[in-house]
Coordinates of C-alpha atoms in Angstrom, one line a residue:
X13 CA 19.1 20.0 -32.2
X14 CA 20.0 23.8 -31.9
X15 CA 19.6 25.5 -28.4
X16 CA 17.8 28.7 -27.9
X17 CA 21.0 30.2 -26.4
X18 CA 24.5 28.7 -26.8
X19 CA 27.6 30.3 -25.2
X20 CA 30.4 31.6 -27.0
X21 CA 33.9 31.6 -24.8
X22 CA 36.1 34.1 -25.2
X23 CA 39.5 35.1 -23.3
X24 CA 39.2 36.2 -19.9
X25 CA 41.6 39.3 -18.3
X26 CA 41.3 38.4 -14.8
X27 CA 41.7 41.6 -12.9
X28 CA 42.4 42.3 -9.5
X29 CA 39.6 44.2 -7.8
X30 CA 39.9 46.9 -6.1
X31 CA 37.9 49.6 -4.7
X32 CA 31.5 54.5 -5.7
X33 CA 28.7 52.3 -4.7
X34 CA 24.8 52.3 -4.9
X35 CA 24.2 56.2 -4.7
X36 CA 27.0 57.3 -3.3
X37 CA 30.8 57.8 -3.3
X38 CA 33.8 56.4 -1.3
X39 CA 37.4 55.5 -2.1
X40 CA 39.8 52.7 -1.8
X41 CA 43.9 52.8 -2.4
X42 CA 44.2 51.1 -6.1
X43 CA 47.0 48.9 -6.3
X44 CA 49.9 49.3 -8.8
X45 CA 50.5 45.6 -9.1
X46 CA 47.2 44.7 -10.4
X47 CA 46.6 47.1 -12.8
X48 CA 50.4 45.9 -14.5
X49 CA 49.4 42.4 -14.4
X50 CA 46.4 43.4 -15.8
X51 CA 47.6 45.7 -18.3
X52 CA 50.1 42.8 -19.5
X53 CA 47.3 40.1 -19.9
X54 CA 45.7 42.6 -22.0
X55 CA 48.5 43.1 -24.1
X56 CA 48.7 39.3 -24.6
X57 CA 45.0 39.3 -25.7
X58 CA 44.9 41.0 -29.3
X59 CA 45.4 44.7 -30.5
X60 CA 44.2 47.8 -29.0
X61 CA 43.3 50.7 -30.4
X62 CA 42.9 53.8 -28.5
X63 CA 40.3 56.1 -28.5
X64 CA 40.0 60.1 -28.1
X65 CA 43.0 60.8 -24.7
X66 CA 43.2 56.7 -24.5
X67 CA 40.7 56.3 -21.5
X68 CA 39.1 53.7 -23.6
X69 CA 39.8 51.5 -26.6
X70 CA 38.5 48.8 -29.2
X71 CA 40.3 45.3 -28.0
X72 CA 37.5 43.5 -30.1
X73 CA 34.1 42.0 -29.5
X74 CA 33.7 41.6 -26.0
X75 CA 34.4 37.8 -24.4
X76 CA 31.9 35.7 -22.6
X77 CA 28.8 36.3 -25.1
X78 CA 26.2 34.2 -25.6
X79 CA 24.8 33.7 -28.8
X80 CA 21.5 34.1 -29.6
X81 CA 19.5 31.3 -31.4
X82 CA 16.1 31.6 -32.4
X83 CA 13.5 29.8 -30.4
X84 CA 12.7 26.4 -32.5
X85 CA 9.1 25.6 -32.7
X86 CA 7.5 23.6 -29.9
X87 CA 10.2 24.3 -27.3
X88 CA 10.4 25.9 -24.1
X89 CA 11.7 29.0 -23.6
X90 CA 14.4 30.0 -21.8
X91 CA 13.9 31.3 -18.8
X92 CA 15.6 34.7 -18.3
X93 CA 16.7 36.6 -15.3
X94 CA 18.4 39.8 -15.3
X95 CA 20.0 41.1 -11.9
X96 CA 21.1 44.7 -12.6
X97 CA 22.6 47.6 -10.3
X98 CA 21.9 51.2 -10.1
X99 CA 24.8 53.6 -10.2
X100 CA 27.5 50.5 -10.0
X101 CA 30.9 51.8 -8.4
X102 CA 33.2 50.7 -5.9
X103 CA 33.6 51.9 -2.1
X104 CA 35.2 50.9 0.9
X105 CA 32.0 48.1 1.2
X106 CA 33.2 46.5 -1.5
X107 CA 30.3 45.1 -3.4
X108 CA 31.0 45.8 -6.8
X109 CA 33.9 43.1 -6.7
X110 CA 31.7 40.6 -4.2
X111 CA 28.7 40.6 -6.7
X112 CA 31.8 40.0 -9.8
X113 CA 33.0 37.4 -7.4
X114 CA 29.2 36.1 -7.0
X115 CA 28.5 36.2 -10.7
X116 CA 31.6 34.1 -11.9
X117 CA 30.6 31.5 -9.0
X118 CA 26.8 31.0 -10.4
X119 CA 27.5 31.8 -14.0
X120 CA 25.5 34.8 -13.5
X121 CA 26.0 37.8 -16.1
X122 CA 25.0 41.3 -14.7
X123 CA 24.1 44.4 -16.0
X124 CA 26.1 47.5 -13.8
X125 CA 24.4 51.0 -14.6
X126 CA 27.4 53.2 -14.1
X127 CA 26.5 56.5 -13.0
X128 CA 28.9 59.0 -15.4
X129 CA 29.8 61.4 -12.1
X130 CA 31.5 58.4 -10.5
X131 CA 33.9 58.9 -12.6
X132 CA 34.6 62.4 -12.9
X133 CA 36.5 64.0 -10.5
X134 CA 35.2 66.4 -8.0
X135 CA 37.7 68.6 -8.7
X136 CA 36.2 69.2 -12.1
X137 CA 32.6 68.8 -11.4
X138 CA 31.8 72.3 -12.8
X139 CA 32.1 70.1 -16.2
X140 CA 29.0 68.4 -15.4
X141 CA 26.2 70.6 -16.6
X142 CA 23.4 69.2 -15.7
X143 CA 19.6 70.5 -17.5
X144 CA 18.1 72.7 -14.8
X145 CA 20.6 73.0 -12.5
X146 CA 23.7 75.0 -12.0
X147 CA 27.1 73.4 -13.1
X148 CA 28.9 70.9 -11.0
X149 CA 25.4 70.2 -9.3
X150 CA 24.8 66.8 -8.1
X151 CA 22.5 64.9 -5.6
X152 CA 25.1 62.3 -5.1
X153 CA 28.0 64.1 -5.1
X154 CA 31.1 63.4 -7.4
X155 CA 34.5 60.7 -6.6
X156 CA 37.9 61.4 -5.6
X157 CA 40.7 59.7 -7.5
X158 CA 41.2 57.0 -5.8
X159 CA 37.5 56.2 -6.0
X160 CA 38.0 56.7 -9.8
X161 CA 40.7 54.4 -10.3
X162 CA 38.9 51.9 -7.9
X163 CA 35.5 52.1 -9.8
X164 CA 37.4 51.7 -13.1
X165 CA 38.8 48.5 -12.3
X166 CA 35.8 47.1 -11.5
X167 CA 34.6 48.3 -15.1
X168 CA 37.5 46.5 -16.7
X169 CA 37.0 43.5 -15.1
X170 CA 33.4 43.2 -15.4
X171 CA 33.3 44.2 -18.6
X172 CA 36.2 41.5 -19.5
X173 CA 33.7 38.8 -17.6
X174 CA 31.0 39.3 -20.0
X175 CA 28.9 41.7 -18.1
X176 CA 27.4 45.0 -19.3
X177 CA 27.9 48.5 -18.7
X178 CA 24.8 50.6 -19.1
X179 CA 24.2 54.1 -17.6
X180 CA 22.5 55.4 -14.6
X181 CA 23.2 58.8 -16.4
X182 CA 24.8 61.0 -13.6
X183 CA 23.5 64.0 -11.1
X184 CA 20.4 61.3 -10.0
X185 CA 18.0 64.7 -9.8
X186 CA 14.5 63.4 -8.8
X187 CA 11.4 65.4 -8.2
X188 CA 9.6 68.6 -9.5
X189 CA 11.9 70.8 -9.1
X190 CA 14.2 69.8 -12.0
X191 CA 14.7 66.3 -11.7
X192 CA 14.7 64.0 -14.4
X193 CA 11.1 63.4 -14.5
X194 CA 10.2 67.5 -15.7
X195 CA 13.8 67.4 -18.5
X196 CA 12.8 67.6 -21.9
X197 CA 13.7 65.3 -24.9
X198 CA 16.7 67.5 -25.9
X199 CA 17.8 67.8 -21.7
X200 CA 18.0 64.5 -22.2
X201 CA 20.1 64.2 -24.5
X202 CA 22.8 66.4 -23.1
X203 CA 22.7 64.2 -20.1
X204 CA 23.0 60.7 -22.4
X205 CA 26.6 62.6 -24.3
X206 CA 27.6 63.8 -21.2
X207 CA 27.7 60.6 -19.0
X208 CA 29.4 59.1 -22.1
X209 CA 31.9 61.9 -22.6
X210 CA 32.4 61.3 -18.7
X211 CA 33.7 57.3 -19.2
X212 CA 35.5 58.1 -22.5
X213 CA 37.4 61.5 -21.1
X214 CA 38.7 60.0 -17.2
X215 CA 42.4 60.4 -18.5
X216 CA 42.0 63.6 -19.1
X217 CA 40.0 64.3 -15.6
X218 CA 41.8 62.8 -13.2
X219 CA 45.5 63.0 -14.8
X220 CA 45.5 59.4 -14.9
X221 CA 48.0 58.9 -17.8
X222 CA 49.7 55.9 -17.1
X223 CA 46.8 54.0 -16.6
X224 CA 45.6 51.3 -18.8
X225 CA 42.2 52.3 -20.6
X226 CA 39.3 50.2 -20.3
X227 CA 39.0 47.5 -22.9
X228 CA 36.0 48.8 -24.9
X229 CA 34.2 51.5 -27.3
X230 CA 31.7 52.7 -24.9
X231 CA 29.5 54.9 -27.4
X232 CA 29.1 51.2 -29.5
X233 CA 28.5 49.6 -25.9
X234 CA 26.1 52.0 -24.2
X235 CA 22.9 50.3 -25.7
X236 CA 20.4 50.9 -22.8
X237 CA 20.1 52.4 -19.1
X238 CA 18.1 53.4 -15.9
X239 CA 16.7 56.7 -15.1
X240 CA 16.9 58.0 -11.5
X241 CA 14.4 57.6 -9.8
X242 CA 12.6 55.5 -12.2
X243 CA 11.4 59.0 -13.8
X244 CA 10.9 60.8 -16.5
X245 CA 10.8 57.9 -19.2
X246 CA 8.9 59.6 -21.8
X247 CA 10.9 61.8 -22.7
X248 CA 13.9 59.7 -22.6
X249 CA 12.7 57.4 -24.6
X250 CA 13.1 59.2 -27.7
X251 CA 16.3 60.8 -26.7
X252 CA 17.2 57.2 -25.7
X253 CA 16.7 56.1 -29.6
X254 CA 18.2 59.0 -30.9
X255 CA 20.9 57.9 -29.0
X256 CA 21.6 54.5 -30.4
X257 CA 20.4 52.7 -27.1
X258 CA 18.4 49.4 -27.8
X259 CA 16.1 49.6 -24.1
X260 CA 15.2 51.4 -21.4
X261 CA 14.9 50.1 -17.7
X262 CA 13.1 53.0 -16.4
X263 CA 10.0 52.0 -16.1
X264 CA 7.7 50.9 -13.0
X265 CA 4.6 48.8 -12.2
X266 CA 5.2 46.1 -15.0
X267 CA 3.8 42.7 -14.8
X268 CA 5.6 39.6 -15.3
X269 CA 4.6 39.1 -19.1
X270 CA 6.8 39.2 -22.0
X271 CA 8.4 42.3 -23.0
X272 CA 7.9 45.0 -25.7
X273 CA 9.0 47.8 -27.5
X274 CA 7.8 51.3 -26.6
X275 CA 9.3 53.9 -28.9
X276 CA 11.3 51.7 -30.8
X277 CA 13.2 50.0 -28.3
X278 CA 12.6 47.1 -25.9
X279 CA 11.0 48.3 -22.3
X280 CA 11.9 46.4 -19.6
X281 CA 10.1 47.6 -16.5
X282 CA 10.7 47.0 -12.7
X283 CA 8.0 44.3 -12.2
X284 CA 5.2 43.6 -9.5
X285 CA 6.7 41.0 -7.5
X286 CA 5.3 38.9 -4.4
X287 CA 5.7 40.5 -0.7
X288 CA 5.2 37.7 1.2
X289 CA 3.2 37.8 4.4
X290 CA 1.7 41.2 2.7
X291 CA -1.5 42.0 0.7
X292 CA -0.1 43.5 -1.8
X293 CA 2.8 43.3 -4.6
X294 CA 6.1 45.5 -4.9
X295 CA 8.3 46.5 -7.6
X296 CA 11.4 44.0 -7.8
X297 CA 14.0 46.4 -6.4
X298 CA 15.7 46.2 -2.8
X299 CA 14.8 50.0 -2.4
X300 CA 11.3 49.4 -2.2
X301 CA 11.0 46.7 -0.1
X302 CA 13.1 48.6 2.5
X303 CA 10.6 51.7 1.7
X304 CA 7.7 48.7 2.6
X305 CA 9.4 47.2 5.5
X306 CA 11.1 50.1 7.5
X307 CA 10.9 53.2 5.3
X308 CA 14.7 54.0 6.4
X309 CA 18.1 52.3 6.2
X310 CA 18.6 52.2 9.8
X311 CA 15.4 50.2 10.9
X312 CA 15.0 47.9 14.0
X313 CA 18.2 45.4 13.9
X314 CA 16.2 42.9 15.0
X315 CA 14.0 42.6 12.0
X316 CA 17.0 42.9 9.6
X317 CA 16.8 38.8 9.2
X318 CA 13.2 38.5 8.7
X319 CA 13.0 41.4 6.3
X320 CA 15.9 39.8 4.7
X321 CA 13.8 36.6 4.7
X322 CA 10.6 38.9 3.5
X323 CA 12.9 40.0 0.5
X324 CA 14.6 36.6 -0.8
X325 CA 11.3 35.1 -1.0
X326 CA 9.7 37.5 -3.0
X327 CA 12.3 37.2 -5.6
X328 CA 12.2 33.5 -5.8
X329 CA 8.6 33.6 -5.7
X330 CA 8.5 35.6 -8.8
X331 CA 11.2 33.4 -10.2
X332 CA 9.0 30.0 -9.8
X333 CA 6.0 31.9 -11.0
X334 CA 7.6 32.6 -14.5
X335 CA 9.7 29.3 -14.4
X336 CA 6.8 26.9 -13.7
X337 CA 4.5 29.1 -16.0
X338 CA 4.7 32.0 -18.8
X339 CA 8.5 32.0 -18.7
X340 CA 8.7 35.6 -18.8
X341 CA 12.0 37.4 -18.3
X342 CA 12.1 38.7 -14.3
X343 CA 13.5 41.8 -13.8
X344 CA 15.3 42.7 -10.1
X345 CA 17.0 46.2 -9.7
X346 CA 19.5 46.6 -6.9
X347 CA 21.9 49.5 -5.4
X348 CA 25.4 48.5 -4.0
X349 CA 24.3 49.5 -0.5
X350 CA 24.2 48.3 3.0
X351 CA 20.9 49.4 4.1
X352 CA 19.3 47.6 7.0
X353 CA 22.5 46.3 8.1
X354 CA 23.4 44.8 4.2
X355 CA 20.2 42.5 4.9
X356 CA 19.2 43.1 1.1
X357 CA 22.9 42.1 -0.1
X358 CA 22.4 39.1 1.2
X359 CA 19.1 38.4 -0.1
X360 CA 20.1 39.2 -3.4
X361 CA 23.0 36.7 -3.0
X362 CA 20.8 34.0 -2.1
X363 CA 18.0 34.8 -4.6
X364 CA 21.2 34.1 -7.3
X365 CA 22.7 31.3 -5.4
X366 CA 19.0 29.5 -5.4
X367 CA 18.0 30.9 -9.2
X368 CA 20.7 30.8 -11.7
X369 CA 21.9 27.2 -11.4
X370 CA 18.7 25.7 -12.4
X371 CA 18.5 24.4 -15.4
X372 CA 17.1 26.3 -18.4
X373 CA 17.8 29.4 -16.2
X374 CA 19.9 32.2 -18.3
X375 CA 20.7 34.8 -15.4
X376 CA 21.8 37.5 -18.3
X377 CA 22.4 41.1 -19.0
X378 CA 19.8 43.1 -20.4
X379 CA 21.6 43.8 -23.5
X380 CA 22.2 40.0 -23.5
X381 CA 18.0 39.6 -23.6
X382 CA 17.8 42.4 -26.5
X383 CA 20.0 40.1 -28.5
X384 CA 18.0 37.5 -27.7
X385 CA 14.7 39.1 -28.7
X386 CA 15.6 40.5 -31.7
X387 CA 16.9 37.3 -32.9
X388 CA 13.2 35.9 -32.5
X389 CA 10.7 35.4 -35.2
X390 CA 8.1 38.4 -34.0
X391 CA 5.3 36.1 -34.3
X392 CA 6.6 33.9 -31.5
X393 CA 7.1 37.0 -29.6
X394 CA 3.5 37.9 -30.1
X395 CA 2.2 34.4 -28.8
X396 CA 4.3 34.7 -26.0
X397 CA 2.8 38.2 -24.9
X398 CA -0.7 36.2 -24.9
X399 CA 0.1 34.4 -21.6
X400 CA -0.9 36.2 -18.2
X401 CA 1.3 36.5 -15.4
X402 CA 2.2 32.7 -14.3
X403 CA 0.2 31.4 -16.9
X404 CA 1.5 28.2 -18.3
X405 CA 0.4 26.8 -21.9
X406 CA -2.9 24.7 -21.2
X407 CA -1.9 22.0 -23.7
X408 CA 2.2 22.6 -23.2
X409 CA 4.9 24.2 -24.8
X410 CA 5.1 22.1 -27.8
X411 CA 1.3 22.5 -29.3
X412 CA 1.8 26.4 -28.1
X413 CA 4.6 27.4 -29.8
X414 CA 3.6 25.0 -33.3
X415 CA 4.1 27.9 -35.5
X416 CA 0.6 28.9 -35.6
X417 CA -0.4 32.5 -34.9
X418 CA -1.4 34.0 -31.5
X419 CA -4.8 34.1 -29.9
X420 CA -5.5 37.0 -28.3
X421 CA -6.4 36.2 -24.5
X422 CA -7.5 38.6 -21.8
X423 CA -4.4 39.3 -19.6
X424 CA -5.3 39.8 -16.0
X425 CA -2.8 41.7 -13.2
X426 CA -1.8 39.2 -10.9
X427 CA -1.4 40.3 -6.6
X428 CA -2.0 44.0 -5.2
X429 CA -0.6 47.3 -6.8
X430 CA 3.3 48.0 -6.8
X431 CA 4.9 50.5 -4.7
X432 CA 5.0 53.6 -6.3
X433 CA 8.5 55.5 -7.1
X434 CA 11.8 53.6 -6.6
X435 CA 15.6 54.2 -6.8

């Protein structure tokens, strides 16, 4: 019997990592040995062929893919997880190579938004022109070389793992007064070519000629990303599409039901997700429980381990309210950050430890789930946007999913409103 999802394996490069992290930059010392001993395992892998100044090039369809199946009738679905991380880079903390290292030890594949200005050095920030603000503007700053080179190997290796690159676009400008939320369709768009023109141009930047390029075509692989802020979606949508991108992440408030499209592509929101010991529900990012829990990244050290506690708990409460019922995809949104002491690192390393082993688990990349949903039979689809948050088939999978059309049902919101805003 076919599987909903079967995994294809591919060739591993296994790169050393080295060392721009959540929303902010750093730098490490990259080291010379790795990146030959990666550059010669590449060699060995197949043919490359540069792009534009050879900061990136087509080495073939990316390893470690699962292949999508579609669901066969009276079966369970999968049930999908997708851990994903806001302006990925690498500092001197170190996290973008932990969570790689966490990832290969529970099978977990990742999604890394790279923000475009971590890779463009600050020497030539006044390239960045961002809508509504003066040139070389940015509210987290821009990377120095070595934080370049450092961030890029942790791009090459993820990517080489199976893992996705999306974008977290780049000058992360929230608020009124020109942030994202007030750009325009066609502001936008200049901000979608210039964070690609940012990851496909570094050689040119930073003078890095001798370095090896990373192993993919990033205007085919740029298929979806998140919006500061979690603003401003409206009119990124379109611009999104017009694009090529497949979803959006930017979204807030959504309920653990079964995605779909808005605009043409898939919509995959920051969910309402369980605070426990509180009356209410929060969106399923780290950012907001801190906002929730201490409002700054330097609260009380002594309530570091409970709110770490407070954190882990919601996320595996979601988990087992989707696993044990509507089998909805959760969504949790992190920033490589040590806030509160790294006490929401930790969490999220335990919420994967505990989640992605299970079986029938998929802990996947949101491009990964795109696949996967466009591979299924839209009726299915429909009948699986029916169930309410937690809501397990009355009569089980197999008589629900028998190939008979969907009955409409009144979806309920389950726990209190979500935290408004994000990061």
């Amino acid at each position: 019997m076919a599987t909903a999802w079967s995994v294809t394996k591919g060739t591993v490069i296994t790169l050393v990592a080295l060392a721009v992290a959540g929303c902010s930059t750093a730098a490490d010392s990259g080291s010379e040995d790795a990146e030959k001993g990666s550059a010669e395992r590449q060699a060995a892998a197949g043919p490359v062929r540069l792009i534009g100044d050879g900061s990136t090039a087509y080495t073939g369809r990316q390893p470690n893919q699962p292949v999508p199946e579609k669901l066969e009738e009276g079966r369970q679905p999968p049930q999908f997880v997708v851990f994903s991380w806001d302006g990925a880079g690498e500092d001197g903390q170190k996290l973008f190579s932990h969570f790689r290292e966490v990832g290969r030890k529970y099978d977990a594949k990742m999604t890394y938004f790279l923000s475009g200005v971590y890779v463009l050095p600050h020497q030539k920030r006044e390239i960045y022109e961002p809508p509504r603000h003066a040139p070389g503007s940015s509210d987290i700053g821009f990377n120095d070389l070595e934080g370049i080179r450092a961030t890029l190997e942790q791009v090459r290796g993820a990517w080489q793992e199976g893992n996705e690159i999306g974008t977290h676009f780049n000058g992360h400008f929230c608020g009124p007064a020109g942030g994202v939320g007030t750009w325009t369709t066609e502001e936008w768009k200049s901000e979608i070519e210039q964070a690609e023109e940012f990851v496909k141009s570094w050689k040119s930047t930073t003078g890095f000629d001798d370095a090896q390029p990373l192993p993919f075509d990033y205007s085919q692989e740029l298929v979806g990303g998140r919006a500061p802020c979690l603003e401003g979606q409206k009119n990124l949508i379109p611009a999104a599409k017009a694009m090529g991108f497949r979803y959006d992440a930017s979204s807030v408030g959504g309920l653990q039901v079964w995605p779909s499209k808005k605009g043409g592509i898939w919509d995959f929101p920051l969910q309402q997700i369980p605070m426990p010991g509180r009356g209410f529900e929060t969106l399923s990012m780290d950012y907001n429980f801190l906002a929730n829990q201490s409002g700054t990244a330097k609260g009380d050290p002594s309530q570091h381990a409970e709110w770490g506690r407070q954190m882990r708990d919601g996320m595996v409460q979601a988990f087992k309210r989707a696993y044990h019922g509507n089998r909805a995809p959760l969504f949790i949104g992190n920033h490589f950050e040590s806030w509160n002491g790294g006490t929401y690192m930790r969490a999220v390393e335990d919420a994967i430890k505990t989640i992605c082993p299970k079986e029938g688990v998929r802990c996947v990349t949101f491009k990964q789930l795109t696949d996967w949903l466009d591979a299924q039979d839209p009726r299915v689809l429909d009948k699986l946007r029916t169930l309410t948050v937690g809501e397990r088939p009355a009569r089980g999978w197999d008589a629900f999913l028998d190939g008979r059309p969907a009955e409409p049902q009144r979806r309920t919101k389950a726990g209190g409103p979500a935290e408004p805003g994000g990061r």
